[in-house]
mmCIF file of C-alpha atoms in Angstrom:
data_model
loop_
_atom_site.group_PDB
_atom_site.id
_atom_site.type_symbol
_atom_site.label_atom_id
_atom_site.label_comp_id
_atom_site.label_asym_id
_atom_site.label_seq_id
_atom_site.Cartn_x
_atom_site.Cartn_y
_atom_site.Cartn_z
ATOM 1 C CA MET A 1 -32.913 -33.441 53.116
ATOM 2 C CA LYS A 2 -34.435 -35.039 50.027
ATOM 3 C CA LYS A 3 -37.137 -37.634 50.690
ATOM 4 C CA SER A 4 -36.284 -41.013 49.200
ATOM 5 C CA SER A 5 -38.637 -42.368 46.577
ATOM 6 C CA ASP A 6 -37.513 -45.960 47.005
ATOM 7 C CA TRP A 7 -40.480 -48.309 46.455
ATOM 8 C CA ARG A 8 -39.433 -50.389 49.466
ATOM 9 C CA PHE A 9 -40.273 -47.571 51.859
ATOM 10 C CA LYS A 10 -43.922 -47.628 50.757
ATOM 11 C CA ILE A 11 -44.091 -51.366 51.538
ATOM 12 C CA ALA A 12 -42.281 -50.909 54.847
ATOM 13 C CA HIS A 13 -44.654 -48.130 55.935
ATOM 14 C CA ARG A 14 -47.713 -50.214 55.005
ATOM 15 C CA GLU A 15 -46.398 -53.204 56.956
ATOM 16 C CA ALA A 16 -45.565 -50.994 59.943
ATOM 17 C CA LYS A 17 -49.156 -49.688 59.965
ATOM 18 C CA ILE A 18 -50.458 -53.270 59.861
ATOM 19 C CA GLY A 19 -48.183 -54.095 62.797
ATOM 20 C CA LEU A 20 -49.523 -51.140 64.785
ATOM 21 C CA VAL A 21 -53.109 -52.238 64.121
ATOM 22 C CA LEU A 22 -52.231 -55.727 65.399
ATOM 23 C CA VAL A 23 -50.658 -54.293 68.553
ATOM 24 C CA ILE A 24 -53.672 -52.067 69.237
ATOM 25 C CA PHE A 25 -56.051 -54.991 68.632
ATOM 26 C CA ASN A 26 -54.013 -57.174 70.998
ATOM 27 C CA PHE A 27 -54.084 -54.517 73.723
ATOM 28 C CA ILE A 28 -57.849 -53.970 73.377
ATOM 29 C CA TRP A 29 -58.451 -57.743 73.472
ATOM 30 C CA TRP A 30 -56.273 -58.195 76.545
ATOM 31 C CA PHE A 31 -57.561 -55.118 78.389
ATOM 32 C CA GLY A 32 -61.204 -55.900 77.607
ATOM 33 C CA PHE A 33 -61.092 -59.443 78.932
ATOM 34 C CA ALA A 34 -58.642 -58.833 81.793
ATOM 35 C CA TYR A 35 -60.461 -55.857 83.258
ATOM 36 C CA GLY A 36 -63.925 -56.660 81.929
ATOM 37 C CA LEU A 37 -64.160 -60.148 83.414
ATOM 38 C CA GLY A 38 -61.496 -59.739 86.101
ATOM 39 C CA SER A 39 -62.821 -56.640 87.811
ATOM 40 C CA GLY A 40 -65.396 -58.521 89.848
ATOM 41 C CA ASP A 41 -65.172 -60.248 93.197
ATOM 42 C CA PRO A 42 -62.646 -63.138 93.071
ATOM 43 C CA GLU A 43 -65.186 -65.321 94.870
ATOM 44 C CA SER A 44 -67.480 -65.094 91.833
ATOM 45 C CA TYR A 45 -64.873 -65.950 89.179
ATOM 46 C CA LYS A 46 -65.660 -68.703 86.717
ATOM 47 C CA TYR A 47 -62.875 -71.022 85.605
ATOM 48 C CA VAL A 48 -61.822 -72.421 82.227
ATOM 49 C CA LEU A 49 -59.305 -75.292 82.302
ATOM 50 C CA GLY A 50 -58.495 -74.422 85.914
ATOM 51 C CA LEU A 51 -57.671 -70.797 85.129
ATOM 52 C CA PRO A 52 -59.812 -67.783 85.974
ATOM 53 C CA GLU A 53 -62.025 -66.953 83.018
ATOM 54 C CA TRP A 54 -60.544 -63.464 82.609
ATOM 55 C CA PHE A 55 -56.994 -64.855 82.479
ATOM 56 C CA PHE A 56 -57.865 -67.648 80.066
ATOM 57 C CA TYR A 57 -59.579 -65.334 77.579
ATOM 58 C CA SER A 58 -57.128 -62.433 77.860
ATOM 59 C CA CYS A 59 -53.817 -64.313 77.996
ATOM 60 C CA VAL A 60 -54.255 -67.885 76.729
ATOM 61 C CA LEU A 61 -56.914 -67.449 74.045
ATOM 62 C CA GLY A 62 -55.583 -63.974 73.224
ATOM 63 C CA PHE A 63 -52.151 -65.449 72.530
ATOM 64 C CA ILE A 64 -53.629 -68.101 70.247
ATOM 65 C CA VAL A 65 -55.759 -65.549 68.363
ATOM 66 C CA MET A 66 -52.780 -63.219 67.914
ATOM 67 C CA LEU A 67 -50.547 -66.069 66.776
ATOM 68 C CA VAL A 68 -53.046 -67.061 64.080
ATOM 69 C CA LEU A 69 -53.584 -63.425 63.026
ATOM 70 C CA VAL A 70 -49.862 -62.709 62.746
ATOM 71 C CA VAL A 71 -49.236 -65.857 60.702
ATOM 72 C CA LEU A 72 -52.108 -65.010 58.340
ATOM 73 C CA ILE A 73 -51.097 -61.358 58.010
ATOM 74 C CA VAL A 74 -47.462 -62.210 57.307
ATOM 75 C CA ARG A 75 -48.391 -64.912 54.824
ATOM 76 C CA PHE A 76 -50.957 -62.928 52.829
ATOM 77 C CA PHE A 77 -50.156 -59.222 53.301
ATOM 78 C CA PHE A 78 -46.407 -58.883 53.817
ATOM 79 C CA LYS A 79 -44.006 -58.969 50.874
ATOM 80 C CA GLU A 80 -40.406 -60.075 50.707
ATOM 81 C CA VAL A 81 -38.264 -57.029 49.970
ATOM 82 C CA PRO A 82 -34.609 -57.175 48.930
ATOM 83 C CA PHE A 83 -32.176 -55.187 51.046
ATOM 84 C CA ASP A 84 -29.564 -54.582 48.360
ATOM 85 C CA ASP A 85 -29.422 -51.352 46.363
ATOM 86 C CA ALA A 86 -30.109 -52.945 42.972
ATOM 87 C CA GLU A 87 -33.034 -51.521 41.045
ATOM 88 C CA GLU A 88 -36.288 -53.506 40.893
ATOM 89 C CA GLY A 89 -35.815 -54.765 37.313
ATOM 90 C CA ASP A 90 -32.096 -55.587 37.583
ATOM 91 C CA SER A 91 -30.920 -59.181 37.621
ATOM 92 C CA LYS A 92 -27.598 -60.321 39.032
#
């Protein structure tokens, strides 16, 4: 099968790689705080806003950090790509 040379595939592959990096970063963030701070004795847990420190940093703050990162990445690195088959220079 012939490989397509459509310019949109290059953009799609780049954006997919960015998405994978975000997912891996999110997992490392969550795992690091959840098991790093949460692996101790529950009696010794510290609390932030009434939540165990490990939960606050891994789930609450992690969600906020990821939300900001995704918004910034989409705004500055992703491109709008047309789905129709018209060539790049064509106008309708």
